[in-house]
Amino acid sequence: MDDQQRLMHPSQGQVSMAGVMPQQGYDGSLTQGDPGDQRKQEIGDVLQQIMTITDQSLDEAQARKHTLNCHRMKPALFNVLCEIKEKTVLSIRNTQEEEPPDPQLMRLDNMLIAEGVAGPEKGGGSSAAASATAAASGGQPDSAIEHSDYRAKLAQIRQIYHTELEKYEQACNEFTTHVVNLLREQSRTRPIQPKEIERMVGIIRKKFSAIEMQLKQSTCEAVMILRSRFLDARRKRRNFTKSATEILTEYFYSHLSNPYPSEEVKEELARKCGISVSQVSNWFGNKRIRYKKNIGKAQEEANLYAAKAASAASSQMVNNTPSSPTGSSNYSLPSSQSQLGGQGAMYMNINGGESYPGGENSWGLEDSE
DNA sequence: CCGCATGATTGTTA
DNA sequence: TAACAATCATGCGG
């Protein structure tokens, strides 16, 4: 409050000087003997009273203001103040310019809107979380819980953000109204142009928008942390179900010569396993690389699935191995599982103990199916 | 709690 | 652009 009052007083010092010194007498007389001195004294007193107004209690000030306003010299003095003001205000006017919107603020705004914190409500608070759960549960049952959890937290952030924003807004309005009223009140004693009030309002708004920006910034941070905690799948990695892993592994080993499922197959596998296509792609990517890295270890697993494939295929197999066109993809197993026909056998490809899966021609060029 | 398994991400490459 | 390779970060059994 005091700040604002003082802010609006910069001209007072000048006024007291400029108003008194030249002594633009109302009767034209300049520095004359007694009458001039007396007038000078009077003006000095009036100015002194104006200056001390803010230091006084309200009642006292009110009374003094009243006497000041009724003072016979008030109108004249007021005119002088206006004149001086006119000169000084010009310089103020030039200094204030419309600055472009802060890019930082725009970035924050955009992000908040993108995250659904600011801007139009996406479905409406808690019900949004519920509907999101319902929608997601069709596809990925596991992540649906995470998702709704995330939504709930986001809604929480959103609520806090809006509450705070509202608070600021209210405080800003209250403060602005207060200051405007104060200035209006003061404008009876000293010259205050509407433009100045506007400017003051602008200053207040700017201050409050700076606070708002801080709020936005911390909200953004909170959202980022939330995201990293909930949406970064790495943090919430879940192993696939046993059956899913089994399906994938089985496919992998039964297509070991070319473990690159097509998009359609990936979709099929994804559907069977209850995971996404990209997860299937990830899985095969990981599997291929890890198989290559450690064939020795993979052999155990390979044999297992080979046995499975064999038993599954045995019903259809009569005599010959169904697919052994060249030596390319079917390698015979060293010992115990030697007669595991079909594709199951080829993962035992032994090429000098080197860990490369297709020997001289690594994966991809030949397909067993 | 440690170490390995494993799903996901990131950067590079052909 | 998909695959690869390296790496991250969590899951989980001992």
XYZ file of C-alpha atoms (C1' of nucleotides) in Angstrom:
397
model
C 0.000 0.000 0.000
C 2.613 2.441 1.042
C 4.601 1.469 -1.940
C 1.835 2.380 -4.226
C 1.277 5.660 -2.550
C 4.882 6.512 -2.655
C 5.073 5.386 -6.202
C 2.608 7.965 -7.175
C 4.421 10.729 -5.440
C 7.586 11.190 -7.367
C 6.485 14.579 -8.554
C 5.848 15.910 -5.126
C 9.385 16.955 -4.545
C 9.437 18.779 -7.796
C 6.098 20.289 -7.160
C 7.046 21.721 -3.866
C 10.057 23.296 -5.468
C 8.594 24.226 -8.749
C 5.363 25.352 -7.234
C 6.938 27.551 -4.651
C 10.034 28.997 -6.213
C 8.771 30.805 -9.281
C 5.937 32.167 -7.289
C 3.696 32.709 -10.203
C 1.605 34.954 -8.128
C -2.040 34.894 -8.731
C -1.972 38.625 -8.881
C 1.134 38.784 -10.954
C 3.354 40.036 -8.203
C 6.536 38.113 -7.754
C 8.781 38.368 -4.764
C 7.382 41.286 -2.963
C 7.608 42.175 0.652
C 5.214 40.950 3.261
C 2.222 39.799 1.253
C 4.480 37.623 -0.901
C 6.247 36.072 2.006
C 3.008 35.337 3.658
C 1.629 33.659 0.570
C 4.815 31.730 0.259
C 4.385 30.596 3.797
C 0.830 29.550 3.144
C 1.723 27.509 0.108
C 4.518 25.922 2.022
C 2.104 24.955 4.746
C -0.350 23.485 2.319
C 2.329 21.437 0.638
C 3.642 20.328 3.947
C 0.208 19.097 4.862
C -0.090 17.235 1.632
C 3.245 15.611 2.186
C 2.408 14.427 5.652
C -1.034 13.151 4.816
C 0.081 9.632 4.365
C 1.789 9.571 7.715
C -1.355 10.362 9.564
C -4.114 8.201 10.788
C -7.075 7.820 8.532
C -9.481 9.894 10.539
C -6.984 12.586 11.012
C -6.039 12.491 7.380
C -9.648 12.588 6.362
C -10.196 15.708 8.374
C -7.083 17.317 7.034
C -7.936 16.374 3.533
C -11.236 17.983 3.957
C -9.702 21.209 5.187
C -7.197 21.059 2.386
C -9.865 20.566 -0.186
C -11.721 23.493 1.198
C -8.680 25.642 1.273
C -9.063 28.709 -0.831
C -5.837 28.118 -2.616
C -6.501 24.544 -3.401
C -7.835 24.975 -6.932
C -4.935 27.153 -7.921
C -2.406 24.825 -6.441
C -4.088 21.938 -8.087
C -3.775 23.611 -11.429
C -0.092 24.099 -10.900
C 0.297 20.466 -9.994
C -1.588 19.497 -13.097
C 0.666 21.622 -15.233
C 3.802 20.120 -13.807
C 2.338 16.729 -14.057
C 1.594 17.271 -17.693
C 5.278 17.780 -18.331
C 6.552 14.852 -16.346
C 3.938 12.426 -17.499
C 5.026 12.827 -21.087
C 8.326 11.259 -20.275
C 6.632 8.410 -18.462
C 4.368 7.788 -21.375
C 7.236 7.242 -23.698
C 8.949 4.761 -21.492
C 6.105 2.310 -21.332
C 5.686 0.173 -24.358
C 3.763 -2.899 -25.205
C 6.163 -5.762 -24.972
C 5.617 -8.954 -26.912
C 4.298 -11.978 -25.031
C 6.976 -13.801 -23.149
C 8.077 -16.853 -25.153
C 8.842 -18.715 -21.961
C 5.327 -18.122 -20.742
C 3.937 -19.230 -24.065
C 5.927 -22.421 -23.858
C 4.605 -23.128 -20.405
C 1.073 -22.374 -21.523
C 1.371 -24.641 -24.494
C 2.701 -27.445 -22.430
C 0.003 -27.106 -19.814
C -2.627 -27.193 -22.501
C -0.975 -30.144 -24.177
C -0.888 -32.029 -20.904
C -4.511 -31.242 -20.261
C -3.802 -29.199 -17.162
C -4.825 -25.893 -18.616
C -7.371 -25.273 -21.299
C -10.614 -27.145 -21.852
C -11.306 -30.029 -19.531
C -10.810 -33.379 -21.149
C -13.831 -35.295 -20.060
C -14.047 -33.752 -16.642
C -11.920 -34.540 -13.631
C -12.355 -37.863 -11.941
C -14.797 -39.179 -14.474
C -12.087 -38.737 -17.068
C -9.927 -41.160 -15.213
C -12.755 -43.641 -15.021
C -13.574 -43.415 -18.683
C -9.921 -43.662 -19.561
C -9.723 -46.854 -17.596
C -12.750 -48.235 -19.308
C -11.436 -47.306 -22.714
C -7.992 -48.677 -22.134
C -9.026 -51.869 -20.458
C -10.092 -53.267 -23.772
C -6.625 -53.176 -25.204
C -4.062 -53.421 -22.498
C -5.490 -54.491 -19.191
C -2.261 -54.087 -17.346
C -1.458 -50.560 -18.291
C -5.009 -49.429 -17.736
C -4.486 -49.294 -14.022
C -1.332 -47.305 -14.424
C -3.083 -45.050 -16.821
C -5.982 -44.293 -14.558
C -3.591 -43.714 -11.740
C -1.751 -41.260 -13.873
C -4.968 -39.552 -14.832
C -5.997 -39.260 -11.238
C -2.725 -37.649 -10.286
C -2.928 -35.356 -13.259
C -6.421 -34.341 -12.264
C -5.087 -33.582 -8.826
C -2.392 -31.355 -10.224
C -4.932 -29.753 -12.465
C -7.185 -28.986 -9.570
C -4.438 -27.472 -7.474
C -3.329 -25.435 -10.426
C -6.754 -24.014 -11.043
C -7.405 -23.339 -7.398
C -4.173 -21.442 -7.123
C -4.803 -19.604 -10.327
C -8.192 -18.556 -9.119
C -6.738 -17.399 -5.844
C -4.201 -15.290 -7.658
C -6.831 -13.880 -9.918
C -8.969 -12.929 -6.994
C -6.099 -11.430 -5.078
C -5.034 -9.507 -8.119
C -8.495 -8.120 -8.670
C -8.904 -7.194 -5.060
C -5.594 -5.502 -4.979
C -6.220 -3.695 -8.224
C -9.580 -2.464 -7.086
C -8.081 -1.302 -3.889
C -5.308 0.595 -5.577
C -7.650 2.115 -8.115
C -9.943 3.297 -5.390
C -7.032 4.714 -3.540
C -5.808 6.548 -6.590
C -9.256 7.863 -7.322
C -9.450 9.102 -3.806
C -6.064 10.696 -4.121
C -6.915 12.246 -7.406
C -8.951 14.751 -5.521
C -5.858 15.997 -3.830
C -3.335 15.588 -6.568
C -3.610 15.237 -10.301
C -3.915 11.663 -11.445
C -4.862 10.892 -14.979
C -6.882 7.847 -15.938
C -3.930 6.741 -17.980
C -1.817 6.616 -14.888
C -4.327 4.473 -13.121
C -4.332 2.217 -16.131
C -0.618 2.037 -16.009
C -0.660 1.194 -12.357
C -3.170 -1.548 -13.035
C -0.850 -2.792 -15.728
C 2.044 -2.900 -13.318
C 0.004 -4.836 -10.803
C -1.142 -7.285 -13.449
C 2.422 -7.795 -14.533
C 3.490 -8.558 -11.006
C 0.728 -11.043 -10.617
C 1.385 -12.652 -13.935
C 4.952 -13.151 -12.810
C 3.593 -15.068 -9.854
C 1.310 -16.946 -12.197
C 4.266 -17.876 -14.285
C 5.957 -19.366 -11.285
C 2.859 -21.377 -10.617
C 2.814 -22.554 -14.198
C 6.451 -23.450 -14.045
C 6.118 -25.546 -10.949
C 2.987 -27.149 -12.344
C 4.906 -28.063 -15.462
C 7.633 -29.549 -13.348
C 5.113 -31.559 -11.390
C 3.595 -32.878 -14.595
C 7.000 -33.795 -15.925
C 7.836 -35.705 -12.795
C 4.479 -37.422 -12.939
C 5.048 -38.351 -16.534
C 8.465 -39.724 -15.920
C 7.152 -41.748 -13.041
C 4.030 -43.116 -14.657
C 4.485 -43.004 -18.370
C 8.078 -43.991 -18.656
C 7.438 -47.653 -19.217
C 10.923 -48.503 -18.151
C 10.056 -47.568 -14.633
C 6.909 -49.593 -14.684
C 8.158 -52.528 -16.613
C 6.078 -55.620 -16.185
C 7.189 -58.973 -17.322
C 4.873 -60.498 -19.823
C 2.699 -63.296 -18.690
C 4.097 -66.754 -18.873
C 1.796 -67.742 -21.664
C 2.718 -64.651 -23.661
C 6.404 -65.381 -23.311
C 5.731 -68.942 -24.271
C 3.861 -67.996 -27.420
C 6.579 -65.601 -28.476
C 9.375 -67.977 -27.672
C 7.698 -70.765 -29.484
C 7.302 -68.663 -32.570
C 10.876 -67.519 -32.290
C 12.328 -70.971 -32.155
C 10.033 -72.417 -34.704
C 11.125 -69.684 -37.089
C 14.680 -69.517 -35.971
C 16.034 -69.416 -39.459
C 14.098 -66.254 -40.043
C 12.765 -64.874 -36.808
C 11.317 -61.774 -38.382
C 7.578 -61.925 -38.112
C 5.681 -59.860 -40.622
C 3.457 -57.054 -39.540
C 0.441 -59.328 -39.800
C 2.081 -62.023 -37.737
C 3.140 -59.468 -35.191
C -0.420 -58.341 -34.899
C -1.567 -61.879 -34.505
C 1.038 -62.555 -31.847
C 0.232 -59.296 -30.112
C -3.403 -60.260 -30.009
C -2.638 -63.716 -28.688
C -0.302 -62.404 -26.023
C -2.358 -59.434 -25.011
C 0.446 -57.006 -25.727
C 1.003 -54.338 -28.318
C 2.601 -54.817 -31.702
C 5.533 -52.646 -30.728
C 6.030 -54.822 -27.701
C 6.160 -57.808 -29.976
C 8.729 -55.993 -32.085
C 10.720 -55.145 -28.984
C 10.543 -58.666 -27.826
C 11.829 -60.071 -31.094
C 14.503 -57.427 -31.272
C 15.698 -58.308 -27.807
C 15.341 -61.983 -28.415
C 17.365 -62.015 -31.606
C 20.177 -60.013 -30.154
C 20.290 -61.995 -26.953
C 20.070 -65.254 -28.740
C 22.987 -64.293 -30.910
C 24.958 -63.139 -27.921
C 24.585 -66.320 -26.082
C 23.653 -69.224 -28.191
C 24.983 -71.658 -25.665
C 22.487 -70.654 -23.110
C 19.743 -70.326 -25.620
C 20.289 -73.890 -26.654
C 18.674 -75.235 -23.589
C 15.630 -73.200 -24.249
C 15.839 -74.012 -27.900
C 15.845 -77.704 -27.198
C 12.905 -77.343 -24.981
C 10.847 -75.678 -27.631
C 12.222 -77.960 -30.235
C 10.921 -80.888 -28.286
C 7.599 -79.201 -28.013
C 7.469 -78.435 -31.670
C 8.484 -81.955 -32.406
C 5.806 -83.504 -30.317
C 3.288 -81.155 -31.807
C 4.475 -81.921 -35.280
C 4.912 -85.606 -34.768
C 1.260 -86.212 -35.243
C 1.504 -84.798 -38.709
C 4.806 -86.287 -39.530
C 4.766 -89.637 -41.069
C 8.197 -90.503 -42.173
C 10.261 -87.799 -43.661
C 11.141 -84.532 -42.200
C 8.724 -82.168 -43.824
C 11.064 -79.363 -44.556
C 14.648 -79.945 -45.318
C 15.114 -78.616 -48.776
C 18.734 -77.768 -48.518
C 21.171 -77.749 -45.727
C 20.481 -74.158 -45.163
C 18.131 -74.115 -42.279
C 18.014 -77.559 -40.876
C 20.920 -78.655 -38.906
C 20.849 -81.903 -37.121
C 21.068 -81.915 -33.415
C 24.199 -83.268 -31.876
C 22.919 -86.026 -29.733
C 19.892 -86.635 -27.655
C 17.466 -84.635 -29.706
C 18.791 -85.705 -32.978
C 15.590 -86.668 -34.602
C 13.623 -83.601 -33.908
C 12.630 -82.909 -37.418
C 11.186 -79.731 -38.692
C 12.375 -76.310 -37.924
C 13.036 -77.099 -34.346
C 16.369 -78.563 -35.118
C 18.137 -75.739 -36.734
C 18.929 -73.666 -33.728
C 21.656 -76.074 -32.973
C 23.593 -74.827 -35.873
C 27.111 -75.369 -34.891
C 29.634 -73.420 -36.773
C 32.815 -73.735 -34.926
C 31.338 -72.607 -31.675
C 30.904 -69.141 -33.058
C 27.866 -67.406 -31.881
C 26.363 -66.504 -35.185
C 23.043 -67.883 -35.990
C 22.934 -68.738 -39.588
C 26.527 -69.484 -40.074
C 27.916 -67.708 -43.069
C 24.575 -66.230 -43.893
C 23.174 -64.645 -40.824
C 19.467 -64.255 -40.336
C 17.198 -62.938 -42.898
C 18.158 -64.347 -46.232
C 16.571 -67.692 -46.130
C 13.268 -68.639 -44.844
C 12.318 -72.057 -43.752
C 8.691 -71.402 -44.291
C 20.623 -57.164 -0.905
C 22.843 -58.890 -5.019
C 22.919 -60.467 -9.586
C 20.736 -61.961 -13.464
C 16.514 -61.673 -16.495
C 13.852 -58.803 -19.174
C 11.073 -55.111 -21.351
C 11.916 -50.530 -23.116
C 14.601 -46.727 -24.950
C 18.207 -44.567 -27.507
C 21.550 -43.984 -30.998
C 23.595 -45.933 -35.090
C 23.591 -48.212 -39.475
C 22.551 -50.072 -43.968
C 12.809 -47.187 -41.738
C 13.514 -51.504 -39.608
C 17.082 -53.889 -37.376
C 20.859 -53.840 -34.465
C 23.582 -52.800 -30.424
C 24.171 -50.719 -26.183
C 22.149 -49.277 -22.218
C 18.707 -48.318 -18.736
C 15.709 -49.555 -15.057
C 12.779 -52.640 -13.013
C 11.403 -57.522 -11.649
C 12.502 -61.348 -9.151
C 14.683 -65.420 -7.184
C 18.215 -66.880 -4.044
